[in-house]
Amino acid sequence: MLFRIYNTLMIRTLSSKAVDFAGREIRLNGWIKIRRDHGKLIFLDLRDRDGIVQIVVNPHISEEAYKVVQELRPEFAVEITGKVNKRPENAINKDLLSGTVEVEATAIKILSKAETLPFDMGEAKLNLELPTLLDNRSLTLRHKSIFEIFKVQEEVARAFRKAAEKLGCTEIFVPAISASATEGGAEVFKVKYYDYDAYLTQSPQLYKQIMIGVFERVYTISHAYRAEPSVTTRHLSESVQLDIEIGFIDTFEELLDAIELVGTSIVSDVSKNCAKILASFGIEKALIPTEIPRLTLKEAQEIIYKFSNGQRDCRAEQDLNATDEKLICEWAKKEKGSDFVTITHFPTKKRAFYSLPDPKNPELSLSYDLLFRGLEILSGSQRVNDYDQLLSIMKERKLNPKSFPMYLQAFKYGIPPEGGFSFGLERLTMKLLELQNIREASLFPRDTERVDERLSNLK
Ligand code: AMO
């Protein structure tokens, strides 16, 4: 039998658990958030992965700790040992999980020093312009109002996985380097691959479709790379997509049921499990009716025209633009009590080659977008699953079948009627928290001006 020899160090306690140790000594690890000097007494807010706990440093309790505390500045990483004392009733802080206690320091050890911060991080909100927020990302991410965005994002991914598994999908992991551009268009990053050219994957599309032949139903969370030329508040050059693909479907409507089920499950789970964060962002309860309004593009365009009293006429357009998406969502909220609206039947020529033309009217495709609070958060379609039809569509669109060898190989060997969809993780996060810019919903956003650093600094 093997015995492990543990050192004699006191086991670390997380800030939220300090309340369980009233009257006893504990060891905490964390970062200094704020230091407040109150004459002889010095108070610290110590942040760890669980929250914040107040430390009081009294020279009469520990001269040594009092000496060290003079050196401490925000973001120093420290180890603090001290006795947990109950706070008097009038000093309880209801906003903290540890708010009924404070820890009287008996020893403080500096684990890592921090330079003077370039701005104040002690306030509840971090009032910085976006470029400053991103230029100092490793620091600004440590602020509660910023890192909580990514706790919501984590919940979105968790809820998506849960919903996908409920649908019977198998999780797959797809390559980031592709032999071809999946979504067509010029928005592709070419990479030198040994002596050849390859591309950064624009979406997991081709791989998830191939996998229909293996698992029938699959899902994947993957990075999508797009050389988006335009600068907007809703496009990134690298984003995360949440994809599902479902085989052996009987009807197009089955796919619409699936997108609405997964979309509403994600929003419900986030509303339930991140209620406190949503409240701190001032977010209203999501409106999720039993039936999500479904409109064809044409119907949506007519509604937009009427709803805007003729101010906006997009009836001759091939797609909805950002203004149209906002207007149709305003309509859905007002008339149908819904934060979601599903739009179907986009013109075939405006959708990617794998979208199935509607057999009743091939000018239109069996495609859909799901909009949430004024923004497209999902896109998808029923697919062309017949090999010969796929080849003839490729030919029509001047796509070279030789660029898609593995994809086409799958369709030679029995891919059943199928379809799928993809959510944009950052877009969903952005809308759940009503952020103004998608960059705020990406840990390390990439765009035409930035890869970590501003590109102009990399020259
Ligand atoms: P699409 O290109 O519409 O469809 O992308 C799916 C969803 O991903 C998000 N998204 C983006 N988010 C941030 N920056 C971008 N540049 C960006 N581009 C897209 C959006 C969008 O709805 N293969 C198809 C999906 C399918 O048919 O299954 C596809 O990629 O939320």
CSV table of C-alpha atoms and ligand atoms in Angstrom, one decimal:
chain,number,residue,atom,x,y,z
A,1,MET,CA,0.0,0.0,0.0
A,2,LEU,CA,1.3,3.4,-0.9
A,3,PHE,CA,1.2,6.2,1.7
A,4,ARG,CA,1.5,9.8,0.7
A,5,ILE,CA,3.2,12.2,3.0
A,6,TYR,CA,1.3,15.5,3.1
A,7,ASN,CA,3.1,18.6,4.2
A,8,THR,CA,2.0,20.4,7.3
A,9,LEU,CA,0.5,23.4,5.5
A,10,MET,CA,-3.0,24.2,6.4
A,11,ILE,CA,-5.4,23.3,3.6
A,12,ARG,CA,-6.6,26.2,1.5
A,13,THR,CA,-10.2,27.5,2.1
A,14,LEU,CA,-12.1,29.3,-0.7
A,15,SER,CA,-13.6,32.7,0.1
A,16,SER,CA,-17.2,31.5,0.0
A,17,LYS,CA,-16.4,28.7,2.5
A,18,ALA,CA,-14.9,31.1,5.1
A,19,VAL,CA,-18.3,31.4,6.8
A,20,ASP,CA,-18.1,27.7,7.8
A,21,PHE,CA,-15.0,28.4,9.9
A,22,ALA,CA,-16.2,31.1,12.3
A,23,GLY,CA,-13.8,31.3,15.3
A,24,ARG,CA,-11.2,29.2,13.6
A,25,GLU,CA,-8.0,29.9,11.6
A,26,ILE,CA,-8.0,29.4,7.8
A,27,ARG,CA,-5.6,29.9,4.9
A,28,LEU,CA,-6.8,31.8,1.8
A,29,ASN,CA,-5.2,32.3,-1.6
A,30,GLY,CA,-6.1,35.1,-3.9
A,31,TRP,CA,-5.5,38.5,-5.4
A,32,ILE,CA,-5.8,41.9,-3.7
A,33,LYS,CA,-8.8,43.7,-5.2
A,34,ILE,CA,-8.8,46.7,-3.0
A,35,ARG,CA,-6.7,47.9,0.0
A,36,ARG,CA,-8.4,50.4,2.3
A,37,ASP,CA,-6.4,52.2,5.0
A,38,HIS,CA,-8.6,53.1,8.0
A,39,GLY,CA,-6.0,54.7,10.3
A,40,LYS,CA,-4.3,51.8,12.2
A,41,LEU,CA,-6.6,49.1,10.6
A,42,ILE,CA,-6.1,48.1,7.0
A,43,PHE,CA,-8.9,46.3,5.1
A,44,LEU,CA,-8.3,44.2,2.0
A,45,ASP,CA,-10.8,42.7,-0.4
A,46,LEU,CA,-9.3,39.4,-1.4
A,47,ARG,CA,-10.6,37.8,-4.7
A,48,ASP,CA,-10.4,34.2,-5.5
A,49,ARG,CA,-12.2,32.0,-8.1
A,50,ASP,CA,-15.2,31.8,-5.8
A,51,GLY,CA,-15.7,35.4,-4.9
A,52,ILE,CA,-14.4,38.0,-2.4
A,53,VAL,CA,-13.7,38.0,1.3
A,54,GLN,CA,-12.8,40.9,3.5
A,55,ILE,CA,-9.5,40.7,5.4
A,56,VAL,CA,-8.7,43.0,8.3
A,57,VAL,CA,-5.0,43.7,9.3
A,58,ASN,CA,-4.5,44.9,12.8
A,59,PRO,CA,-0.9,45.6,14.0
A,60,HIS,CA,-1.9,44.5,17.5
A,61,ILE,CA,-2.8,41.0,16.2
A,62,SER,CA,0.2,40.6,13.9
A,63,GLU,CA,3.0,43.2,13.4
A,64,GLU,CA,4.5,41.0,10.7
A,65,ALA,CA,1.3,40.9,8.6
A,66,TYR,CA,0.9,44.7,9.2
A,67,LYS,CA,4.4,45.2,7.8
A,68,VAL,CA,3.7,43.1,4.7
A,69,VAL,CA,0.3,44.8,4.0
A,70,GLN,CA,2.1,48.1,3.5
A,71,GLU,CA,3.6,46.7,0.3
A,72,LEU,CA,0.4,45.3,-1.1
A,73,ARG,CA,-1.3,46.8,-4.2
A,74,PRO,CA,-4.2,45.6,-6.4
A,75,GLU,CA,-3.5,42.3,-8.2
A,76,PHE,CA,-0.7,41.1,-5.9
A,77,ALA,CA,-1.2,37.3,-5.5
A,78,VAL,CA,-1.0,36.4,-1.8
A,79,GLU,CA,-1.5,33.8,0.8
A,80,ILE,CA,-3.3,35.0,3.9
A,81,THR,CA,-3.7,33.1,7.2
A,82,GLY,CA,-6.1,34.4,9.7
A,83,LYS,CA,-8.9,33.9,12.1
A,84,VAL,CA,-12.5,34.0,10.9
A,85,ASN,CA,-14.6,36.5,12.9
A,86,LYS,CA,-18.4,37.0,12.6
A,87,ARG,CA,-19.2,40.5,11.5
A,88,PRO,CA,-21.6,42.6,13.6
A,89,GLU,CA,-25.1,42.7,12.2
A,90,ASN,CA,-24.7,46.3,10.8
A,91,ALA,CA,-21.5,45.4,9.0
A,92,ILE,CA,-22.9,42.4,7.1
A,93,ASN,CA,-22.3,42.7,3.3
A,94,LYS,CA,-25.3,40.9,1.6
A,95,ASP,CA,-23.6,41.1,-1.8
A,96,LEU,CA,-20.8,38.7,-0.8
A,97,LEU,CA,-21.1,35.0,-0.1
A,98,SER,CA,-18.6,35.6,2.7
A,99,GLY,CA,-20.4,38.7,3.8
A,100,THR,CA,-21.2,37.6,7.3
A,101,VAL,CA,-17.6,37.2,8.3
A,102,GLU,CA,-14.2,38.8,7.9
A,103,VAL,CA,-10.7,37.3,8.4
A,104,GLU,CA,-8.3,38.8,10.9
A,105,ALA,CA,-4.9,38.3,9.3
A,106,THR,CA,-2.2,36.6,11.4
A,107,ALA,CA,0.2,36.1,8.4
A,108,ILE,CA,0.5,37.4,4.8
A,109,LYS,CA,2.8,36.0,2.2
A,110,ILE,CA,3.3,37.7,-1.2
A,111,LEU,CA,3.2,35.0,-3.9
A,112,SER,CA,3.6,37.3,-6.8
A,113,LYS,CA,3.8,41.1,-7.1
A,114,ALA,CA,1.9,43.3,-9.5
A,115,GLU,CA,2.9,46.6,-11.2
A,116,THR,CA,0.8,49.6,-10.5
A,117,LEU,CA,-2.5,49.2,-12.5
A,118,PRO,CA,-3.0,51.5,-15.6
A,119,PHE,CA,-6.5,52.2,-14.4
A,120,ASP,CA,-8.7,51.7,-11.3
A,121,MET,CA,-10.2,48.2,-11.1
A,122,GLY,CA,-11.9,48.7,-7.8
A,123,GLU,CA,-15.2,50.1,-9.0
A,124,ALA,CA,-18.3,47.9,-9.7
A,125,LYS,CA,-18.2,48.8,-13.4
A,126,LEU,CA,-15.1,49.2,-15.5
A,127,ASN,CA,-15.7,52.3,-17.5
A,128,LEU,CA,-13.2,51.9,-20.3
A,129,GLU,CA,-13.5,52.5,-24.0
A,130,LEU,CA,-13.4,49.3,-26.0
A,131,PRO,CA,-9.9,49.7,-27.4
A,132,THR,CA,-8.5,50.2,-23.9
A,133,LEU,CA,-10.5,47.3,-22.6
A,134,LEU,CA,-9.0,45.0,-25.3
A,135,ASP,CA,-5.5,46.4,-25.2
A,136,ASN,CA,-5.3,45.4,-21.5
A,137,ARG,CA,-7.3,42.2,-21.9
A,138,SER,CA,-5.3,40.0,-19.5
A,139,LEU,CA,-6.1,42.6,-16.8
A,140,THR,CA,-9.6,43.7,-17.7
A,141,LEU,CA,-10.8,40.1,-17.8
A,142,ARG,CA,-10.1,39.9,-14.1
A,143,HIS,CA,-12.8,42.4,-13.4
A,144,LYS,CA,-16.1,40.8,-12.2
A,145,SER,CA,-18.2,42.8,-14.7
A,146,ILE,CA,-16.1,41.3,-17.5
A,147,PHE,CA,-15.3,37.8,-16.4
A,148,GLU,CA,-19.0,37.2,-15.7
A,149,ILE,CA,-19.7,37.5,-19.4
A,150,PHE,CA,-17.6,34.4,-19.8
A,151,LYS,CA,-19.4,32.6,-17.0
A,152,VAL,CA,-22.6,33.2,-19.1
A,153,GLN,CA,-20.8,31.9,-22.1
A,154,GLU,CA,-19.7,28.8,-20.3
A,155,GLU,CA,-23.4,28.2,-19.4
A,156,VAL,CA,-24.4,28.7,-23.1
A,157,ALA,CA,-21.9,26.0,-24.1
A,158,ARG,CA,-23.0,23.7,-21.3
A,159,ALA,CA,-26.7,24.1,-22.2
A,160,PHE,CA,-26.0,23.5,-25.9
A,161,ARG,CA,-24.2,20.3,-25.1
A,162,LYS,CA,-27.1,19.2,-22.8
A,163,ALA,CA,-29.7,19.9,-25.5
A,164,ALA,CA,-27.6,18.3,-28.3
A,165,GLU,CA,-27.2,15.1,-26.2
A,166,LYS,CA,-30.9,15.1,-25.5
A,167,LEU,CA,-31.5,15.0,-29.3
A,168,GLY,CA,-29.2,11.9,-29.4
A,169,CYS,CA,-26.2,13.6,-31.0
A,170,THR,CA,-22.6,12.4,-30.6
A,171,GLU,CA,-20.0,15.0,-30.0
A,172,ILE,CA,-17.3,15.3,-32.6
A,173,PHE,CA,-14.1,17.4,-33.0
A,174,VAL,CA,-13.3,18.7,-36.4
A,175,PRO,CA,-10.1,20.0,-38.0
A,176,ALA,CA,-9.2,23.7,-38.2
A,177,ILE,CA,-7.3,23.2,-41.4
A,178,SER,CA,-9.4,22.3,-44.5
A,179,ALA,CA,-8.7,21.4,-48.1
A,180,SER,CA,-11.4,23.7,-49.3
A,181,ALA,CA,-13.5,26.8,-48.4
A,182,THR,CA,-16.7,25.4,-46.9
A,183,GLU,CA,-18.9,28.5,-47.0
A,184,GLY,CA,-17.8,29.7,-50.4
A,185,GLY,CA,-17.0,33.4,-51.0
A,186,ALA,CA,-13.8,35.2,-50.5
A,187,GLU,CA,-13.9,35.2,-46.8
A,188,VAL,CA,-11.3,32.5,-46.3
A,189,PHE,CA,-7.9,32.6,-44.7
A,190,LYS,CA,-5.4,30.8,-46.9
A,191,VAL,CA,-2.5,29.0,-45.1
A,192,LYS,CA,0.7,27.6,-46.4
A,193,TYR,CA,0.6,23.9,-45.7
A,194,TYR,CA,4.0,22.5,-46.3
A,195,ASP,CA,4.4,23.1,-50.1
A,196,TYR,CA,0.7,23.3,-50.6
A,197,ASP,CA,-2.2,25.7,-50.0
A,198,ALA,CA,-4.9,24.9,-47.4
A,199,TYR,CA,-7.5,27.0,-45.6
A,200,LEU,CA,-8.6,27.7,-42.1
A,201,THR,CA,-12.0,26.1,-41.6
A,202,GLN,CA,-14.8,28.6,-42.2
A,203,SER,CA,-17.2,26.2,-40.4
A,204,PRO,CA,-17.4,22.6,-39.5
A,205,GLN,CA,-20.1,22.2,-42.2
A,206,LEU,CA,-18.5,19.6,-44.5
A,207,TYR,CA,-17.2,17.4,-41.6
A,208,LYS,CA,-20.5,17.4,-39.7
A,209,GLN,CA,-22.3,16.3,-42.9
A,210,ILE,CA,-19.8,13.5,-43.5
A,211,MET,CA,-20.4,12.3,-40.0
A,212,ILE,CA,-24.1,11.8,-40.6
A,213,GLY,CA,-23.0,8.6,-42.4
A,214,VAL,CA,-21.4,7.5,-39.1
A,215,PHE,CA,-23.4,8.6,-36.1
A,216,GLU,CA,-26.7,9.9,-37.8
A,217,ARG,CA,-26.7,12.8,-35.4
A,218,VAL,CA,-23.7,14.9,-34.4
A,219,TYR,CA,-22.8,18.1,-32.6
A,220,THR,CA,-19.6,20.0,-32.4
A,221,ILE,CA,-18.2,23.2,-30.8
A,222,SER,CA,-15.5,24.5,-33.1
A,223,HIS,CA,-13.7,27.6,-34.2
A,224,ALA,CA,-14.7,29.2,-37.5
A,225,TYR,CA,-12.3,31.5,-39.3
A,226,ARG,CA,-13.6,34.1,-41.7
A,227,ALA,CA,-11.6,36.9,-43.4
A,228,GLU,CA,-14.6,39.2,-42.9
A,229,PRO,CA,-13.6,42.4,-44.8
A,230,SER,CA,-16.1,44.7,-43.1
A,231,VAL,CA,-15.9,46.0,-39.6
A,232,THR,CA,-19.2,45.6,-37.8
A,233,THR,CA,-20.3,45.2,-34.2
A,234,ARG,CA,-21.5,41.6,-34.9
A,235,HIS,CA,-18.7,40.0,-36.9
A,236,LEU,CA,-15.4,38.5,-35.8
A,237,SER,CA,-12.6,37.0,-37.9
A,238,GLU,CA,-12.5,34.0,-35.5
A,239,SER,CA,-15.6,32.9,-33.8
A,240,VAL,CA,-16.9,29.8,-32.0
A,241,GLN,CA,-19.8,27.9,-33.6
A,242,LEU,CA,-22.2,25.5,-31.9
A,243,ASP,CA,-23.2,23.1,-34.6
A,244,ILE,CA,-25.7,20.2,-34.9
A,245,GLU,CA,-26.5,18.0,-37.8
A,246,ILE,CA,-29.4,15.5,-37.9
A,247,GLY,CA,-29.9,12.6,-40.3
A,248,PHE,CA,-33.0,10.6,-41.3
A,249,ILE,CA,-35.3,13.6,-41.1
A,250,ASP,CA,-38.9,13.2,-42.4
A,251,THR,CA,-39.8,16.8,-42.8
A,252,PHE,CA,-38.2,20.3,-43.0
A,253,GLU,CA,-40.4,21.3,-40.0
A,254,GLU,CA,-38.5,18.8,-37.8
A,255,LEU,CA,-35.4,20.9,-38.3
A,256,LEU,CA,-37.3,24.1,-37.3
A,257,ASP,CA,-38.5,22.3,-34.2
A,258,ALA,CA,-34.9,21.3,-33.4
A,259,ILE,CA,-33.5,24.9,-33.7
A,260,GLU,CA,-36.2,26.3,-31.6
A,261,LEU,CA,-35.9,23.6,-29.0
A,262,VAL,CA,-32.1,24.0,-28.7
A,263,GLY,CA,-32.3,27.9,-28.8
A,264,THR,CA,-35.0,28.2,-26.2
A,265,SER,CA,-33.3,25.5,-23.9
A,266,ILE,CA,-30.1,27.5,-24.0
A,267,VAL,CA,-31.8,30.8,-23.1
A,268,SER,CA,-33.9,29.0,-20.3
A,269,ASP,CA,-30.8,27.4,-18.8
A,270,VAL,CA,-28.9,30.6,-18.8
A,271,SER,CA,-31.8,32.5,-17.3
A,272,LYS,CA,-32.1,30.0,-14.5
A,273,ASN,CA,-28.4,29.3,-13.8
A,274,CYS,CA,-27.0,32.8,-14.3
A,275,ALA,CA,-29.9,34.7,-12.9
A,276,LYS,CA,-27.7,36.8,-10.6
A,277,ILE,CA,-25.4,37.8,-13.4
A,278,LEU,CA,-28.3,38.7,-15.7
A,279,ALA,CA,-29.8,40.8,-13.0
A,280,SER,CA,-26.5,42.7,-12.4
A,281,PHE,CA,-26.5,43.4,-16.2
A,282,GLY,CA,-30.0,44.7,-15.9
A,283,ILE,CA,-31.4,42.1,-18.3
A,284,GLU,CA,-35.2,41.6,-18.5
A,285,LYS,CA,-36.7,38.1,-18.4
A,286,ALA,CA,-36.5,36.4,-21.7
A,287,LEU,CA,-39.8,36.1,-23.6
A,288,ILE,CA,-40.2,32.5,-24.8
A,289,PRO,CA,-43.7,31.6,-25.9
A,290,THR,CA,-44.8,28.0,-26.5
A,291,GLU,CA,-44.8,28.7,-30.2
A,292,ILE,CA,-41.9,30.7,-31.7
A,293,PRO,CA,-43.2,32.8,-34.6
A,294,ARG,CA,-42.2,31.3,-37.9
A,295,LEU,CA,-42.2,33.4,-41.1
A,296,THR,CA,-40.9,33.0,-44.6
A,297,LEU,CA,-38.5,35.7,-45.7
A,298,LYS,CA,-41.2,37.1,-47.9
A,299,GLU,CA,-43.7,37.2,-45.0
A,300,ALA,CA,-41.1,38.9,-42.8
A,301,GLN,CA,-40.4,41.5,-45.4
A,302,GLU,CA,-44.1,42.4,-45.7
A,303,ILE,CA,-44.5,42.6,-41.9
A,304,ILE,CA,-41.4,44.9,-41.7
A,305,TYR,CA,-42.9,47.2,-44.4
A,306,LYS,CA,-46.2,47.4,-42.5
A,307,PHE,CA,-44.7,47.5,-39.0
A,308,SER,CA,-42.4,50.4,-39.9
A,309,ASN,CA,-45.4,52.3,-41.5
A,310,GLY,CA,-43.6,52.1,-44.9
A,311,GLN,CA,-40.4,53.6,-43.5
A,312,ARG,CA,-38.5,50.5,-44.3
A,313,ASP,CA,-39.2,48.6,-47.6
A,314,CYS,CA,-36.9,45.5,-48.0
A,315,ARG,CA,-39.5,43.5,-50.1
A,316,ALA,CA,-37.2,43.3,-53.1
A,317,GLU,CA,-34.1,42.3,-51.0
A,318,GLN,CA,-32.6,38.8,-51.0
A,319,ASP,CA,-31.9,38.8,-47.2
A,320,LEU,CA,-32.6,40.8,-44.1
A,321,ASN,CA,-30.1,43.4,-43.1
A,322,ALA,CA,-29.2,44.4,-39.5
A,323,THR,CA,-32.1,47.0,-39.4
A,324,ASP,CA,-34.6,44.5,-40.7
A,325,GLU,CA,-33.5,41.9,-38.1
A,326,LYS,CA,-34.1,44.5,-35.4
A,327,LEU,CA,-37.5,45.5,-36.8
A,328,ILE,CA,-38.9,42.0,-37.2
A,329,CYS,CA,-37.7,41.2,-33.6
A,330,GLU,CA,-39.5,44.3,-32.3
A,331,TRP,CA,-42.6,43.0,-34.1
A,332,ALA,CA,-42.2,39.5,-32.6
A,333,LYS,CA,-41.8,41.0,-29.1
A,334,LYS,CA,-44.8,43.3,-29.5
A,335,GLU,CA,-47.2,41.1,-31.4
A,336,LYS,CA,-46.2,37.6,-30.3
A,337,GLY,CA,-44.5,38.1,-26.9
A,338,SER,CA,-41.4,36.4,-28.2
A,339,ASP,CA,-37.7,37.3,-28.1
A,340,PHE,CA,-37.2,34.7,-30.9
A,341,VAL,CA,-38.4,34.6,-34.5
A,342,THR,CA,-37.6,32.0,-37.1
A,343,ILE,CA,-37.2,33.1,-40.7
A,344,THR,CA,-37.3,30.5,-43.5
A,345,HIS,CA,-37.0,30.1,-47.3
A,346,PHE,CA,-34.2,32.4,-48.3
A,347,PRO,CA,-33.3,32.6,-52.0
A,348,THR,CA,-31.4,29.5,-53.0
A,349,LYS,CA,-28.7,31.6,-54.7
A,350,LYS,CA,-28.0,33.5,-51.5
A,351,ARG,CA,-27.3,30.4,-49.5
A,352,ALA,CA,-24.4,28.0,-49.5
A,353,PHE,CA,-24.3,25.3,-52.2
A,354,TYR,CA,-25.3,22.5,-49.7
A,355,SER,CA,-28.7,24.1,-49.0
A,356,LEU,CA,-31.6,22.1,-50.5
A,357,PRO,CA,-33.7,24.0,-53.0
A,358,ASP,CA,-37.4,23.7,-52.1
A,359,PRO,CA,-38.8,21.1,-54.5
A,360,LYS,CA,-42.0,23.2,-54.6
A,361,ASN,CA,-40.1,26.3,-55.7
A,362,PRO,CA,-36.4,25.7,-56.3
A,363,GLU,CA,-35.7,29.5,-56.4
A,364,LEU,CA,-36.1,29.3,-52.6
A,365,SER,CA,-34.2,27.1,-50.3
A,366,LEU,CA,-35.2,25.0,-47.3
A,367,SER,CA,-33.1,27.2,-45.1
A,368,TYR,CA,-33.6,29.2,-41.9
A,369,ASP,CA,-32.2,31.8,-39.6
A,370,LEU,CA,-33.1,32.1,-35.9
A,371,LEU,CA,-33.2,35.7,-34.6
A,372,PHE,CA,-33.0,36.6,-31.0
A,373,ARG,CA,-33.5,40.1,-29.6
A,374,GLY,CA,-32.8,41.8,-32.9
A,375,LEU,CA,-29.9,39.6,-34.2
A,376,GLU,CA,-29.3,36.4,-36.3
A,377,ILE,CA,-27.9,34.0,-33.8
A,378,LEU,CA,-28.3,30.8,-35.9
A,379,SER,CA,-28.3,29.8,-39.5
A,380,GLY,CA,-28.9,26.4,-41.2
A,381,SER,CA,-30.8,24.4,-43.8
A,382,GLN,CA,-32.0,21.0,-45.0
A,383,ARG,CA,-29.2,19.7,-47.2
A,384,VAL,CA,-28.8,18.4,-50.7
A,385,ASN,CA,-28.1,14.8,-49.9
A,386,ASP,CA,-28.3,13.3,-53.4
A,387,TYR,CA,-24.9,12.9,-54.9
A,388,ASP,CA,-25.9,13.7,-58.5
A,389,GLN,CA,-27.8,16.8,-57.4
A,390,LEU,CA,-24.9,18.0,-55.4
A,391,LEU,CA,-22.5,17.6,-58.4
A,392,SER,CA,-24.9,19.5,-60.7
A,393,ILE,CA,-25.3,22.3,-58.1
A,394,MET,CA,-21.5,22.5,-57.8
A,395,LYS,CA,-21.2,22.8,-61.5
A,396,GLU,CA,-23.8,25.5,-61.8
A,397,ARG,CA,-22.0,27.5,-59.1
A,398,LYS,CA,-18.6,26.9,-60.8
A,399,LEU,CA,-17.3,25.0,-57.7
A,400,ASN,CA,-14.7,22.4,-58.6
A,401,PRO,CA,-15.8,19.0,-57.3
A,402,LYS,CA,-12.1,18.1,-57.1
A,403,SER,CA,-11.8,20.6,-54.2
A,404,PHE,CA,-14.3,18.6,-52.1
A,405,PRO,CA,-13.1,15.0,-52.6
A,406,MET,CA,-13.8,13.6,-49.1
A,407,TYR,CA,-17.1,15.4,-48.8
A,408,LEU,CA,-18.3,14.0,-52.1
A,409,GLN,CA,-17.0,10.6,-51.2
A,410,ALA,CA,-19.5,10.5,-48.3
A,411,PHE,CA,-22.4,11.3,-50.6
A,412,LYS,CA,-21.5,8.4,-52.9
A,413,TYR,CA,-22.3,6.0,-50.1
A,414,GLY,CA,-25.7,6.7,-48.8
A,415,ILE,CA,-26.3,10.0,-46.9
A,416,PRO,CA,-30.0,10.1,-45.9
A,417,PRO,CA,-32.2,13.2,-45.9
A,418,GLU,CA,-30.6,15.5,-43.4
A,419,GLY,CA,-30.1,19.0,-42.1
A,420,GLY,CA,-28.5,21.1,-39.5
A,421,PHE,CA,-27.7,24.4,-38.0
A,422,SER,CA,-25.1,26.5,-36.3
A,423,PHE,CA,-25.3,29.0,-33.4
A,424,GLY,CA,-22.7,31.8,-33.0
A,425,LEU,CA,-21.5,31.5,-29.4
A,426,GLU,CA,-20.4,35.1,-29.2
A,427,ARG,CA,-23.6,36.4,-30.8
A,428,LEU,CA,-25.7,34.5,-28.3
A,429,THR,CA,-23.6,35.7,-25.4
A,430,MET,CA,-23.8,39.2,-26.7
A,431,LYS,CA,-27.6,39.2,-26.9
A,432,LEU,CA,-28.1,37.4,-23.6
A,433,LEU,CA,-26.3,40.2,-21.9
A,434,GLU,CA,-27.3,43.0,-24.3
A,435,LEU,CA,-23.7,43.9,-25.0
A,436,GLN,CA,-23.1,46.6,-27.6
A,437,ASN,CA,-20.3,44.9,-29.5
A,438,ILE,CA,-19.5,41.2,-30.2
A,439,ARG,CA,-15.9,41.8,-29.2
A,440,GLU,CA,-17.0,42.1,-25.6
A,441,ALA,CA,-18.3,38.5,-25.8
A,442,SER,CA,-15.0,37.1,-27.1
A,443,LEU,CA,-12.2,36.4,-24.7
A,444,PHE,CA,-9.6,37.4,-27.2
A,445,PRO,CA,-11.3,38.9,-30.2
A,446,ARG,CA,-9.8,38.8,-33.7
A,447,ASP,CA,-10.8,41.3,-36.3
A,448,THR,CA,-9.3,43.2,-39.2
A,449,GLU,CA,-7.4,45.4,-36.7
A,450,ARG,CA,-6.4,43.0,-33.9
A,451,VAL,CA,-4.8,39.6,-33.1
A,452,ASP,CA,-4.3,40.1,-29.3
A,453,GLU,CA,-2.3,43.3,-30.1
A,454,ARG,CA,-3.5,45.9,-32.5
A,455,LEU,CA,-2.1,44.8,-35.9
A,456,SER,CA,-0.5,48.2,-36.3
A,457,ASN,CA,1.7,47.4,-33.3
A,458,LEU,CA,2.9,44.1,-34.8
A,459,LYS,CA,4.5,45.7,-37.8
B,1,AMO,P1,-23.3,31.0,-41.0
B,1,AMO,O1,-22.2,31.4,-41.8
B,1,AMO,O2,-24.6,31.7,-41.1
B,1,AMO,O3,-23.7,29.4,-41.3
B,1,AMO,O4,-22.9,30.9,-39.4
B,1,AMO,C1,-23.7,30.4,-38.4
B,1,AMO,C2,-23.8,31.4,-37.3
B,1,AMO,O5,-22.5,31.7,-36.8
B,1,AMO,C3,-22.4,33.1,-36.4
B,1,AMO,N1,-21.4,33.7,-37.2
B,1,AMO,C4,-20.5,34.6,-36.8
B,1,AMO,N2,-20.3,35.2,-35.6
B,1,AMO,C5,-19.4,36.1,-35.4
B,1,AMO,N3,-18.6,36.5,-36.4
B,1,AMO,C6,-18.7,36.0,-37.7
B,1,AMO,N4,-18.0,36.4,-38.7
B,1,AMO,C7,-19.8,35.0,-37.9
B,1,AMO,N5,-20.2,34.4,-39.0
B,1,AMO,C8,-21.2,33.6,-38.6
B,1,AMO,C9,-23.8,33.6,-36.6
B,1,AMO,C10,-24.4,32.7,-37.6
B,1,AMO,O6,-25.8,32.6,-37.5
B,1,AMO,N6,-22.4,26.2,-42.0
B,1,AMO,C11,-23.5,27.1,-41.8
B,1,AMO,C12,-24.4,26.6,-40.7
B,1,AMO,C13,-25.3,25.5,-41.1
B,1,AMO,O7,-25.9,25.6,-42.2
B,1,AMO,O8,-25.4,24.5,-40.4
B,1,AMO,C14,-22.8,28.4,-41.3
B,1,AMO,O9,-21.7,28.5,-41.0
B,1,AMO,O10,-24.5,33.5,-35.4
